[in-house]
PDB file of C-alpha atoms in Angstrom:
ATOM      1  CA  MET A   3      82.289 107.138  97.570  1.00 92.00           C
ATOM      2  CA  LEU A   4      82.811 105.861  94.029  1.00 97.00           C
ATOM      3  CA  ARG A   5      80.185 103.313  93.019  1.00 98.00           C
ATOM      4  CA  ILE A   6      81.856 100.675  90.870  1.00 98.00           C
ATOM      5  CA  GLY A   7      80.487  98.065  88.500  1.00 98.00           C
ATOM      6  CA  ILE A   8      82.603  95.117  87.387  1.00 98.00           C
ATOM      7  CA  ILE A   9      82.261  93.278  84.088  1.00 98.00           C
ATOM      8  CA  GLY A  10      83.425  89.703  84.518  1.00 97.00           C
ATOM      9  CA  ALA A  11      83.142  87.464  87.569  1.00 96.00           C
ATOM     10  CA  GLY A  12      86.061  85.179  86.765  1.00 92.00           C
ATOM     11  CA  ARG A  13      89.344  84.986  88.661  1.00 90.00           C
ATOM     12  CA  ILE A  14      90.557  88.524  87.934  1.00 94.00           C
ATOM     13  CA  GLY A  15      87.066  89.958  88.432  1.00 96.00           C
ATOM     14  CA  ARG A  16      87.010  88.447  91.906  1.00 96.00           C
ATOM     15  CA  VAL A  17      90.426  89.948  92.631  1.00 95.00           C
ATOM     16  CA  HIS A  18      89.098  93.410  91.787  1.00 97.00           C
ATOM     17  CA  ALA A  19      85.868  92.823  93.692  1.00 97.00           C
ATOM     18  CA  ARG A  20      87.920  92.079  96.783  1.00 96.00           C
ATOM     19  CA  SER A  21      89.993  95.252  96.299  1.00 96.00           C
ATOM     20  CA  VAL A  22      86.897  97.418  95.806  1.00 98.00           C
ATOM     21  CA  ALA A  23      85.197  95.955  98.878  1.00 97.00           C
ATOM     22  CA  ALA A  24      88.272  96.705 100.996  1.00 96.00           C
ATOM     23  CA  HIS A  25      88.720 100.294  99.749  1.00 97.00           C
ATOM     24  CA  PRO A  26      87.300 103.067 101.964  1.00 96.00           C
ATOM     25  CA  GLN A  27      86.414 105.265  98.978  1.00 97.00           C
ATOM     26  CA  ALA A  28      84.778 102.630  96.797  1.00 98.00           C
ATOM     27  CA  LYS A  29      81.648 100.498  96.808  1.00 98.00           C
ATOM     28  CA  LEU A  30      80.882  97.535  94.567  1.00 98.00           C
ATOM     29  CA  THR A  31      77.313  98.014  93.362  1.00 98.00           C
ATOM     30  CA  LEU A  32      76.919  95.795  90.284  1.00 98.00           C
ATOM     31  CA  ILE A  33      78.714  92.825  88.746  1.00 98.00           C
ATOM     32  CA  ALA A  34      77.966  91.419  85.296  1.00 98.00           C
ATOM     33  CA  ASP A  35      78.833  88.046  83.821  1.00 98.00           C
ATOM     34  CA  PRO A  36      77.111  85.883  81.190  1.00 97.00           C
ATOM     35  CA  MET A  37      77.325  83.097  83.789  1.00 97.00           C
ATOM     36  CA  LEU A  38      74.756  84.625  86.110  1.00 97.00           C
ATOM     37  CA  ASP A  39      75.439  82.134  88.900  1.00 97.00           C
ATOM     38  CA  SER A  40      79.051  83.337  89.046  1.00 97.00           C
ATOM     39  CA  ALA A  41      78.005  86.994  89.090  1.00 98.00           C
ATOM     40  CA  GLN A  42      75.464  86.294  91.844  1.00 98.00           C
ATOM     41  CA  GLU A  43      78.072  84.490  93.941  1.00 98.00           C
ATOM     42  CA  VAL A  44      80.422  87.495  93.869  1.00 97.00           C
ATOM     43  CA  ALA A  45      77.590  89.997  94.314  1.00 97.00           C
ATOM     44  CA  GLN A  46      76.274  88.168  97.364  1.00 97.00           C
ATOM     45  CA  ALA A  47      79.738  88.134  98.934  1.00 97.00           C
ATOM     46  CA  TYR A  48      80.047  91.925  98.718  1.00 97.00           C
ATOM     47  CA  GLY A  49      76.475  93.207  98.927  1.00 97.00           C
ATOM     48  CA  ALA A  50      76.136  94.109  95.247  1.00 98.00           C
ATOM     49  CA  GLU A  51      73.605  93.363  92.535  1.00 98.00           C
ATOM     50  CA  ALA A  52      74.213  90.864  89.723  1.00 98.00           C
ATOM     51  CA  THR A  53      73.307  90.735  86.050  1.00 98.00           C
ATOM     52  CA  SER A  54      74.103  88.590  83.044  1.00 98.00           C
ATOM     53  CA  GLU A  55      74.209  91.617  80.713  1.00 98.00           C
ATOM     54  CA  ALA A  56      77.312  93.811  80.457  1.00 98.00           C
ATOM     55  CA  ASN A  57      75.211  96.638  79.030  1.00 97.00           C
ATOM     56  CA  ASP A  58      73.440  96.963  82.386  1.00 98.00           C
ATOM     57  CA  VAL A  59      76.687  98.262  83.873  1.00 98.00           C
ATOM     58  CA  PHE A  60      76.961 101.044  81.302  1.00 98.00           C
ATOM     59  CA  VAL A  61      73.380 102.277  81.737  1.00 98.00           C
ATOM     60  CA  SER A  62      73.001 101.833  85.497  1.00 98.00           C
ATOM     61  CA  ASP A  63      72.420 104.997  87.530  1.00 97.00           C
ATOM     62  CA  ASN A  64      74.036 103.160  90.423  1.00 98.00           C
ATOM     63  CA  VAL A  65      77.448 102.863  88.723  1.00 98.00           C
ATOM     64  CA  ASP A  66      79.938 105.754  88.552  1.00 98.00           C
ATOM     65  CA  ALA A  67      82.950 103.846  87.177  1.00 98.00           C
ATOM     66  CA  ILE A  68      83.638 100.454  85.639  1.00 98.00           C
ATOM     67  CA  ILE A  69      86.302  97.775  85.988  1.00 98.00           C
ATOM     68  CA  ILE A  70      86.570  95.696  82.810  1.00 98.00           C
ATOM     69  CA  CYS A  71      87.546  92.074  83.462  1.00 97.00           C
ATOM     70  CA  SER A  72      85.934  90.546  80.396  1.00 96.00           C
ATOM     71  CA  PRO A  73      87.808  88.339  77.875  1.00 93.00           C
ATOM     72  CA  THR A  74      90.435  90.301  75.926  1.00 94.00           C
ATOM     73  CA  PRO A  75      88.512  90.300  72.592  1.00 94.00           C
ATOM     74  CA  LEU A  76      85.722  92.242  74.350  1.00 97.00           C
ATOM     75  CA  HIS A  77      87.950  94.910  75.922  1.00 97.00           C
ATOM     76  CA  GLY A  78      87.591  97.268  72.973  1.00 97.00           C
ATOM     77  CA  ASP A  79      83.791  97.080  72.900  1.00 98.00           C
ATOM     78  CA  HIS A  80      83.605  97.681  76.629  1.00 98.00           C
ATOM     79  CA  ILE A  81      86.080 100.583  76.618  1.00 98.00           C
ATOM     80  CA  VAL A  82      84.118 102.284  73.828  1.00 98.00           C
ATOM     81  CA  ALA A  83      80.807 101.668  75.597  1.00 98.00           C
ATOM     82  CA  ALA A  84      82.135 103.033  78.888  1.00 98.00           C
ATOM     83  CA  ALA A  85      83.401 106.160  77.140  1.00 98.00           C
ATOM     84  CA  ALA A  86      80.048 106.646  75.384  1.00 98.00           C
ATOM     85  CA  ALA A  87      78.306 106.366  78.761  1.00 98.00           C
ATOM     86  CA  GLY A  88      80.695 108.916  80.257  1.00 97.00           C
ATOM     87  CA  LYS A  89      81.977 106.418  82.823  1.00 98.00           C
ATOM     88  CA  PRO A  90      85.690 106.064  83.656  1.00 98.00           C
ATOM     89  CA  ALA A  91      87.065 102.552  83.254  1.00 98.00           C
ATOM     90  CA  LEU A  92      89.895 100.460  84.613  1.00 98.00           C
ATOM     91  CA  CYS A  93      90.530  97.773  81.990  1.00 98.00           C
ATOM     92  CA  GLU A  94      92.547  94.628  82.561  1.00 97.00           C
ATOM     93  CA  LYS A  95      95.497  93.861  80.309  1.00 95.00           C
ATOM     94  CA  PRO A  96      96.064  93.346  77.461  1.00 96.00           C
ATOM     95  CA  LEU A  97      94.292  96.224  75.753  1.00 96.00           C
ATOM     96  CA  ALA A  98      93.460  94.020  72.749  1.00 96.00           C
ATOM     97  CA  MET A  99      94.644  90.902  70.951  1.00 95.00           C
ATOM     98  CA  ASP A 100      96.652  92.831  68.347  1.00 96.00           C
ATOM     99  CA  SER A 101      97.696  96.327  67.284  1.00 97.00           C
ATOM    100  CA  GLU A 102      95.146  96.392  64.461  1.00 97.00           C
ATOM    101  CA  SER A 103      92.388  96.051  67.051  1.00 97.00           C
ATOM    102  CA  VAL A 104      93.931  98.886  69.069  1.00 97.00           C
ATOM    103  CA  ALA A 105      93.755 101.136  66.003  1.00 97.00           C
ATOM    104  CA  GLN A 106      90.081 100.228  65.609  1.00 97.00           C
ATOM    105  CA  ILE A 107      89.398 101.100  69.249  1.00 98.00           C
ATOM    106  CA  ARG A 108      90.953 104.520  68.726  1.00 97.00           C
ATOM    107  CA  GLU A 109      88.951 105.084  65.542  1.00 98.00           C
ATOM    108  CA  ARG A 110      85.714 104.199  67.304  1.00 98.00           C
ATOM    109  CA  LEU A 111      86.494 106.498  70.232  1.00 98.00           C
ATOM    110  CA  GLU A 112      87.302 109.332  67.820  1.00 97.00           C
ATOM    111  CA  ALA A 113      84.126 108.721  65.802  1.00 97.00           C
ATOM    112  CA  GLN A 114      81.885 108.966  68.865  1.00 96.00           C
ATOM    113  CA  GLY A 115      83.627 112.111  70.099  1.00 96.00           C
ATOM    114  CA  THR A 116      85.508 110.580  73.056  1.00 95.00           C
ATOM    115  CA  PRO A 117      89.140 110.451  71.837  1.00 94.00           C
ATOM    116  CA  ASN A 118      90.627 110.802  75.335  1.00 93.00           C
ATOM    117  CA  PRO A 119      88.414 108.797  77.692  1.00 96.00           C
ATOM    118  CA  LEU A 120      89.237 108.267  81.350  1.00 96.00           C
ATOM    119  CA  VAL A 121      90.651 104.769  80.865  1.00 98.00           C
ATOM    120  CA  MET A 122      93.329 103.109  82.971  1.00 98.00           C
ATOM    121  CA  LEU A 123      95.111  99.905  81.934  1.00 98.00           C
ATOM    122  CA  GLY A 124      95.548  97.237  84.597  1.00 97.00           C
ATOM    123  CA  PHE A 125      99.332  97.141  84.805  1.00 98.00           C
ATOM    124  CA  ASN A 126      99.179  96.702  88.548  1.00 97.00           C
ATOM    125  CA  ARG A 127     102.892  95.973  88.967  1.00 97.00           C
ATOM    126  CA  ARG A 128     103.689  99.659  88.531  1.00 98.00           C
ATOM    127  CA  PHE A 129     101.985 100.060  91.904  1.00 98.00           C
ATOM    128  CA  ASP A 130     103.806  97.285  93.741  1.00 97.00           C
ATOM    129  CA  PRO A 131     105.460  98.988  96.740  1.00 97.00           C
ATOM    130  CA  SER A 132     108.890  97.461  96.057  1.00 97.00           C
ATOM    131  CA  PHE A 133     108.913  98.071  92.320  1.00 98.00           C
ATOM    132  CA  SER A 134     107.541 101.599  92.618  1.00 98.00           C
ATOM    133  CA  SER A 135     110.138 102.387  95.292  1.00 98.00           C
ATOM    134  CA  ILE A 136     112.907 101.337  92.907  1.00 98.00           C
ATOM    135  CA  HIS A 137     111.373 103.419  90.118  1.00 98.00           C
ATOM    136  CA  GLU A 138     111.234 106.489  92.372  1.00 98.00           C
ATOM    137  CA  ALA A 139     114.878 105.963  93.369  1.00 98.00           C
ATOM    138  CA  VAL A 140     115.958 105.638  89.739  1.00 98.00           C
ATOM    139  CA  GLU A 141     114.033 108.774  88.775  1.00 98.00           C
ATOM    140  CA  ALA A 142     115.703 110.619  91.667  1.00 98.00           C
ATOM    141  CA  GLY A 143     119.148 109.665  90.330  1.00 98.00           C
ATOM    142  CA  GLU A 144     120.016 107.504  93.318  1.00 98.00           C
ATOM    143  CA  ILE A 145     122.006 105.027  91.187  1.00 98.00           C
ATOM    144  CA  GLY A 146     123.193 107.502  88.584  1.00 98.00           C
ATOM    145  CA  GLN A 147     122.341 106.667  84.993  1.00 98.00           C
ATOM    146  CA  LEU A 148     120.214 103.530  84.664  1.00 98.00           C
ATOM    147  CA  GLU A 149     122.109 101.108  82.430  1.00 98.00           C
ATOM    148  CA  GLN A 150     120.498  97.685  82.825  1.00 98.00           C
ATOM    149  CA  LEU A 151     117.104  96.518  84.036  1.00 98.00           C
ATOM    150  CA  THR A 152     116.536  92.857  84.877  1.00 98.00           C
ATOM    151  CA  ILE A 153     113.059  91.429  85.429  1.00 98.00           C
ATOM    152  CA  ILE A 154     112.373  87.840  86.488  1.00 98.00           C
ATOM    153  CA  SER A 155     108.769  86.656  86.484  1.00 97.00           C
ATOM    154  CA  ARG A 156     107.928  82.977  86.853  1.00 96.00           C
ATOM    155  CA  ASP A 157     104.515  81.548  87.715  1.00 94.00           C
ATOM    156  CA  PRO A 158     104.137  78.694  90.221  1.00 92.00           C
ATOM    157  CA  ALA A 159     102.271  76.622  87.612  1.00 92.00           C
ATOM    158  CA  ALA A 160     100.853  77.051  84.145  1.00 93.00           C
ATOM    159  CA  PRO A 161      97.212  78.054  83.681  1.00 89.00           C
ATOM    160  CA  PRO A 162      94.786  75.541  82.132  1.00 90.00           C
ATOM    161  CA  LYS A 163      95.405  74.687  78.497  1.00 91.00           C
ATOM    162  CA  GLU A 164      91.952  76.012  77.668  1.00 89.00           C
ATOM    163  CA  TYR A 165      93.045  79.418  78.945  1.00 88.00           C
ATOM    164  CA  ILE A 166      96.372  79.343  77.093  1.00 91.00           C
ATOM    165  CA  ALA A 167      94.514  78.598  73.838  1.00 88.00           C
ATOM    166  CA  VAL A 168      92.605  81.912  74.009  1.00 86.00           C
ATOM    167  CA  SER A 169      95.192  84.012  75.882  1.00 89.00           C
ATOM    168  CA  GLY A 170      97.057  85.331  72.855  1.00 92.00           C
ATOM    169  CA  GLY A 171     100.230  83.521  73.925  1.00 95.00           C
ATOM    170  CA  ILE A 172     102.802  84.025  76.642  1.00 97.00           C
ATOM    171  CA  PHE A 173     104.049  87.395  75.358  1.00 98.00           C
ATOM    172  CA  LYS A 174     100.590  89.013  75.324  1.00 97.00           C
ATOM    173  CA  ASP A 175      99.278  87.241  78.398  1.00 94.00           C
ATOM    174  CA  MET A 176     102.226  87.023  80.802  1.00 96.00           C
ATOM    175  CA  THR A 177     105.173  89.079  79.552  1.00 98.00           C
ATOM    176  CA  ILE A 178     102.866  92.029  78.823  1.00 97.00           C
ATOM    177  CA  HIS A 179     103.266  93.152  82.454  1.00 97.00           C
ATOM    178  CA  ASP A 180     107.031  93.130  82.087  1.00 98.00           C
ATOM    179  CA  PHE A 181     106.946  95.001  78.782  1.00 98.00           C
ATOM    180  CA  ASP A 182     105.031  97.772  80.512  1.00 98.00           C
ATOM    181  CA  MET A 183     107.517  97.770  83.380  1.00 98.00           C
ATOM    182  CA  VAL A 184     110.420  98.091  80.920  1.00 98.00           C
ATOM    183  CA  ARG A 185     108.755 101.096  79.263  1.00 98.00           C
ATOM    184  CA  HIS A 186     108.049 102.539  82.698  1.00 98.00           C
ATOM    185  CA  PHE A 187     111.794 102.557  83.394  1.00 98.00           C
ATOM    186  CA  LEU A 188     113.374 102.959  79.925  1.00 98.00           C
ATOM    187  CA  GLY A 189     110.766 104.738  77.825  1.00 97.00           C
ATOM    188  CA  ASP A 190     110.273 103.786  74.187  1.00 96.00           C
ATOM    189  CA  ILE A 191     112.148 100.707  72.978  1.00 98.00           C
ATOM    190  CA  LYS A 192     114.004 100.493  69.662  1.00 98.00           C
ATOM    191  CA  THR A 193     115.118  96.849  69.379  1.00 98.00           C
ATOM    192  CA  VAL A 194     113.729  93.541  70.637  1.00 98.00           C
ATOM    193  CA  THR A 195     115.247  90.064  70.612  1.00 98.00           C
ATOM    194  CA  ALA A 196     113.664  86.974  72.146  1.00 98.00           C
ATOM    195  CA  VAL A 197     114.173  83.267  72.626  1.00 98.00           C
ATOM    196  CA  GLY A 198     111.243  80.946  73.277  1.00 97.00           C
ATOM    197  CA  GLN A 199     111.371  77.604  75.075  1.00 97.00           C
ATOM    198  CA  ASN A 200     109.219  74.468  74.857  1.00 95.00           C
ATOM    199  CA  LEU A 201     110.521  72.378  77.733  1.00 95.00           C
ATOM    200  CA  ASP A 202     107.341  71.445  79.613  1.00 93.00           C
ATOM    201  CA  PRO A 203     105.891  68.245  78.088  1.00 92.00           C
ATOM    202  CA  GLU A 204     102.494  69.045  79.620  1.00 91.00           C
ATOM    203  CA  LEU A 205     102.284  72.175  77.450  1.00 93.00           C
ATOM    204  CA  ALA A 206     103.864  70.757  74.301  1.00 91.00           C
ATOM    205  CA  ASP A 207     100.580  70.677  72.387  1.00 92.00           C
ATOM    206  CA  THR A 208      99.474  74.239  73.205  1.00 93.00           C
ATOM    207  CA  GLY A 209     101.390  75.846  70.336  1.00 92.00           C
ATOM    208  CA  ASP A 210     102.777  78.379  72.807  1.00 95.00           C
ATOM    209  CA  PHE A 211     106.118  78.837  74.548  1.00 97.00           C
ATOM    210  CA  ASP A 212     106.332  77.830  78.205  1.00 97.00           C
ATOM    211  CA  GLY A 213     109.349  80.059  78.859  1.00 98.00           C
ATOM    212  CA  VAL A 214     110.937  83.097  77.207  1.00 98.00           C
ATOM    213  CA  VAL A 215     113.969  85.339  77.543  1.00 98.00           C
ATOM    214  CA  VAL A 216     113.629  88.806  76.000  1.00 98.00           C
ATOM    215  CA  THR A 217     116.237  91.528  75.560  1.00 98.00           C
ATOM    216  CA  LEU A 218     115.188  95.096  74.788  1.00 98.00           C
ATOM    217  CA  GLN A 219     117.174  98.266  74.183  1.00 98.00           C
ATOM    218  CA  ASN A 220     116.190 101.909  73.943  1.00 98.00           C
ATOM    219  CA  GLU A 221     117.704 104.539  71.664  1.00 96.00           C
ATOM    220  CA  ALA A 222     120.202 105.607  74.336  1.00 97.00           C
ATOM    221  CA  GLY A 223     121.609 102.082  74.532  1.00 97.00           C
ATOM    222  CA  ARG A 224     120.102 101.194  77.917  1.00 98.00           C
ATOM    223  CA  SER A 225     118.895  97.626  78.029  1.00 98.00           C
ATOM    224  CA  ALA A 226     116.433  95.357  79.797  1.00 98.00           C
ATOM    225  CA  THR A 227     116.256  91.585  80.128  1.00 98.00           C
ATOM    226  CA  ILE A 228     113.021  89.741  80.905  1.00 98.00           C
ATOM    227  CA  THR A 229     112.985  86.099  81.996  1.00 98.00           C
ATOM    228  CA  ASN A 230     109.607  84.320  82.153  1.00 98.00           C
ATOM    229  CA  SER A 231     108.498  80.775  82.849  1.00 98.00           C
ATOM    230  CA  ARG A 232     105.060  79.204  83.132  1.00 96.00           C
ATOM    231  CA  HIS A 233     106.259  77.128  86.088  1.00 94.00           C
ATOM    232  CA  CYS A 234     108.485  77.527  89.148  1.00 93.00           C
ATOM    233  CA  ALA A 235     108.898  74.794  91.747  1.00 91.00           C
ATOM    234  CA  SER A 236     109.758  77.275  94.515  1.00 88.00           C
ATOM    235  CA  GLY A 237     106.670  79.473  94.067  1.00 89.00           C
ATOM    236  CA  TYR A 238     105.772  82.811  92.498  1.00 93.00           C
ATOM    237  CA  ASP A 239     109.192  84.165  91.499  1.00 96.00           C
ATOM    238  CA  GLN A 240     109.015  87.955  91.110  1.00 97.00           C
ATOM    239  CA  ARG A 241     112.272  89.915  91.157  1.00 98.00           C
ATOM    240  CA  LEU A 242     113.611  93.153  89.715  1.00 98.00           C
ATOM    241  CA  GLU A 243     117.082  94.690  89.540  1.00 98.00           C
ATOM    242  CA  ALA A 244     118.018  98.175  88.365  1.00 98.00           C
ATOM    243  CA  PHE A 245     121.739  98.594  87.704  1.00 98.00           C
ATOM    244  CA  GLY A 246     123.189 102.063  87.226  1.00 98.00           C
ATOM    245  CA  SER A 247     126.468 103.917  86.906  1.00 98.00           C
ATOM    246  CA  GLU A 248     126.592 104.603  90.648  1.00 98.00           C
ATOM    247  CA  GLY A 249     124.900 101.609  92.201  1.00 98.00           C
ATOM    248  CA  ALA A 250     122.099  99.070  91.983  1.00 98.00           C
ATOM    249  CA  LEU A 251     118.658  98.451  93.461  1.00 98.00           C
ATOM    250  CA  PHE A 252     117.066  95.062  94.104  1.00 98.00           C
ATOM    251  CA  ALA A 253     113.505  93.896  94.756  1.00 98.00           C
ATOM    252  CA  GLU A 254     113.507  90.336  96.077  1.00 96.00           C
ATOM    253  CA  ASN A 255     110.798  87.728  96.467  1.00 94.00           C
ATOM    254  CA  ILE A 256     108.263  88.004  99.263  1.00 91.00           C
ATOM    255  CA  ARG A 257     107.661  85.181 101.737  1.00 91.00           C
ATOM    256  CA  PRO A 258     104.916  84.695 104.348  1.00 90.00           C
ATOM    257  CA  THR A 259     107.369  85.569 107.129  1.00 93.00           C
ATOM    258  CA  THR A 260     110.988  86.686 107.495  1.00 90.00           C
ATOM    259  CA  VAL A 261     111.893  83.673 109.671  1.00 95.00           C
ATOM    260  CA  ARG A 262     115.135  81.850 108.838  1.00 94.00           C
ATOM    261  CA  ARG A 263     116.034  78.436 110.187  1.00 95.00           C
ATOM    262  CA  SER A 264     119.436  76.870 110.797  1.00 96.00           C
ATOM    263  CA  ASN A 265     120.032  73.382 112.131  1.00 95.00           C
ATOM    264  CA  LYS A 266     121.995  70.237 111.268  1.00 95.00           C
ATOM    265  CA  HIS A 267     119.928  69.792 108.106  1.00 94.00           C
ATOM    266  CA  VAL A 268     119.718  73.344 106.723  1.00 92.00           C
ATOM    267  CA  THR A 269     121.388  76.724 107.089  1.00 95.00           C
ATOM    268  CA  ASP A 270     119.515  79.985 106.624  1.00 93.00           C
ATOM    269  CA  ALA A 271     116.453  78.151 105.299  1.00 92.00           C
ATOM    270  CA  GLN A 272     113.352  80.243 104.613  1.00 92.00           C
ATOM    271  CA  GLU A 273     109.733  79.591 103.710  1.00 89.00           C
ATOM    272  CA  PRO A 274     108.771  79.279 100.017  1.00 87.00           C
ATOM    273  CA  TYR A 275     107.816  82.362  98.026  1.00 90.00           C
ATOM    274  CA  LEU A 276     104.180  83.407  98.107  1.00 85.00           C
ATOM    275  CA  ASP A 277     102.415  81.012  95.766  1.00 80.00           C
ATOM    276  CA  PHE A 278      99.597  83.097  94.237  1.00 77.00           C
ATOM    277  CA  PHE A 279      99.543  86.396  92.380  1.00 82.00           C
ATOM    278  CA  LEU A 280      96.776  87.816  94.591  1.00 77.00           C
ATOM    279  CA  GLU A 281      98.874  87.352  97.727  1.00 85.00           C
ATOM    280  CA  ARG A 282     102.036  88.685  96.074  1.00 89.00           C
ATOM    281  CA  TYR A 283     100.364  91.700  94.494  1.00 93.00           C
ATOM    282  CA  GLU A 284      97.530  92.405  96.934  1.00 92.00           C
ATOM    283  CA  ALA A 285      99.063  95.758  97.888  1.00 94.00           C
ATOM    284  CA  ALA A 286      99.629  96.595  94.217  1.00 96.00           C
ATOM    285  CA  TYR A 287      95.961  96.031  93.368  1.00 96.00           C
ATOM    286  CA  ALA A 288      94.905  98.219  96.284  1.00 96.00           C
ATOM    287  CA  ARG A 289      97.272 101.028  95.254  1.00 97.00           C
ATOM    288  CA  GLU A 290      96.209 100.685  91.611  1.00 98.00           C
ATOM    289  CA  LEU A 291      92.581 101.150  92.626  1.00 98.00           C
ATOM    290  CA  SER A 292      93.511 104.195  94.724  1.00 98.00           C
ATOM    291  CA  ALA A 293      95.316 105.741  91.745  1.00 98.00           C
ATOM    292  CA  PHE A 294      92.262 105.099  89.569  1.00 98.00           C
ATOM    293  CA  ILE A 295      89.897 106.647  92.110  1.00 98.00           C
ATOM    294  CA  ASP A 296      92.162 109.688  92.502  1.00 97.00           C
ATOM    295  CA  ALA A 297      92.243 110.215  88.732  1.00 97.00           C
ATOM    296  CA  VAL A 298      88.470 109.877  88.465  1.00 96.00           C
ATOM    297  CA  THR A 299      87.970 112.298  91.352  1.00 95.00           C
ATOM    298  CA  ASP A 300      90.316 114.805  89.725  1.00 95.00           C
ATOM    299  CA  GLY A 301      88.760 114.304  86.279  1.00 92.00           C
ATOM    300  CA  ARG A 302      92.074 113.439  84.608  1.00 92.00           C
ATOM    301  CA  VAL A 303      93.142 110.585  82.348  1.00 91.00           C
ATOM    302  CA  PRO A 304      94.713 107.894  84.560  1.00 94.00           C
ATOM    303  CA  SER A 305      98.154 106.399  84.050  1.00 96.00           C
ATOM    304  CA  PRO A 306      98.977 103.877  82.695  1.00 98.00           C
ATOM    305  CA  GLY A 307      96.507 104.561  79.922  1.00 97.00           C
ATOM    306  CA  ILE A 308      95.510 103.408  76.460  1.00 97.00           C
ATOM    307  CA  GLU A 309      98.818 104.452  74.888  1.00 97.00           C
ATOM    308  CA  ASP A 310     100.748 102.418  77.449  1.00 98.00           C
ATOM    309  CA  GLY A 311      98.589  99.415  76.645  1.00 98.00           C
ATOM    310  CA  ALA A 312      99.157  99.933  72.931  1.00 98.00           C
ATOM    311  CA  GLN A 313     102.932 100.164  73.310  1.00 98.00           C
ATOM    312  CA  ALA A 314     103.153  97.098  75.564  1.00 98.00           C
ATOM    313  CA  LEU A 315     101.169  95.136  72.995  1.00 98.00           C
ATOM    314  CA  ARG A 316     103.480  96.362  70.251  1.00 98.00           C
ATOM    315  CA  LEU A 317     106.457  95.011  72.208  1.00 98.00           C
ATOM    316  CA  ALA A 318     104.656  91.690  72.695  1.00 98.00           C
ATOM    317  CA  GLU A 319     104.142  91.382  68.952  1.00 98.00           C
ATOM    318  CA  ALA A 320     107.773  92.269  68.295  1.00 98.00           C
ATOM    319  CA  ALA A 321     108.998  89.689  70.818  1.00 98.00           C
ATOM    320  CA  GLU A 322     106.796  86.988  69.327  1.00 98.00           C
ATOM    321  CA  LYS A 323     108.186  87.723  65.864  1.00 98.00           C
ATOM    322  CA  ALA A 324     111.757  87.741  67.201  1.00 98.00           C
ATOM    323  CA  ALA A 325     111.303  84.403  68.987  1.00 98.00           C
ATOM    324  CA  LYS A 326     109.557  82.619  66.124  1.00 97.00           C
ATOM    325  CA  GLU A 327     111.782  83.933  63.334  1.00 97.00           C
ATOM    326  CA  GLY A 328     115.083  84.264  65.166  1.00 97.00           C
ATOM    327  CA  VAL A 329     115.520  87.914  64.187  1.00 98.00           C
ATOM    328  CA  VAL A 330     116.176  91.254  65.848  1.00 98.00           C
ATOM    329  CA  VAL A 331     113.049  93.366  65.531  1.00 98.00           C
ATOM    330  CA  LYS A 332     113.582  97.094  65.127  1.00 97.00           C
ATOM    331  CA  LEU A 333     110.786  99.443  66.142  1.00 96.00           C
TER     332      LEU A 333
END
């Protein structure tokens, strides 16, 4: 049984707390948040202890591993502290706010003698059953040579403006998952182009795009297209297509049921897509946690790791430059 402490009792911290509580090989023992009332609420729900100090998680004898759900600017400090304490960590994305900060994290880890800590990055979509099934089929050569990857990711509604202001922007906050997925399928990327949209009047004053279309290509000429939007009237739109020389694979949206209705008003009508990321990716979070626990048990560096986080962030920075300057960015 792996005893887990969580830093951060906000929305994503609660998602992980739920996953830990449901996992047969894990136990939530401590949750930390500067807002002690929030930490106590989550702790009470799952039989854990609460604290307002993140450092308590690193020094606790009742914590074997840590899940980092703190604000992005604190990820580096918490990764370094976890490594110094000898505790494996699962850190939410993005790894940092910029590549310069990533370099500083690496320097600090090297300086304290922990250059290769047991750190996993929270790219949970790699573990989605549908997406991972397509990846396994591509790796097995089921569709021949992969030529084009298409990812569509649209949120039901935009997050609060206060969140957008500190998120690092749509590329680092939202598209970062898709950048990791592209690398998962295509490996290192050589060119990035992007177009940003400002079509939602409610978000016009945020200084951020509310929709983006990104095209990426690797050295072999294989390409990927990412389409994102901060809003989608029909729900949480999450699709993936892998097109190859000998066929194609498709992951479609998930609905509450598979029921279809036909009558004088509609034909083949279905229920809306699942409307919240926790419902859509509940299985992915569970499988991500299992992969983390397995890596910790085996004493190996989990995947995706720090380098994957660094490369996804690099693509986010390239896409932002491409969208704002109207250029093709070469990596």
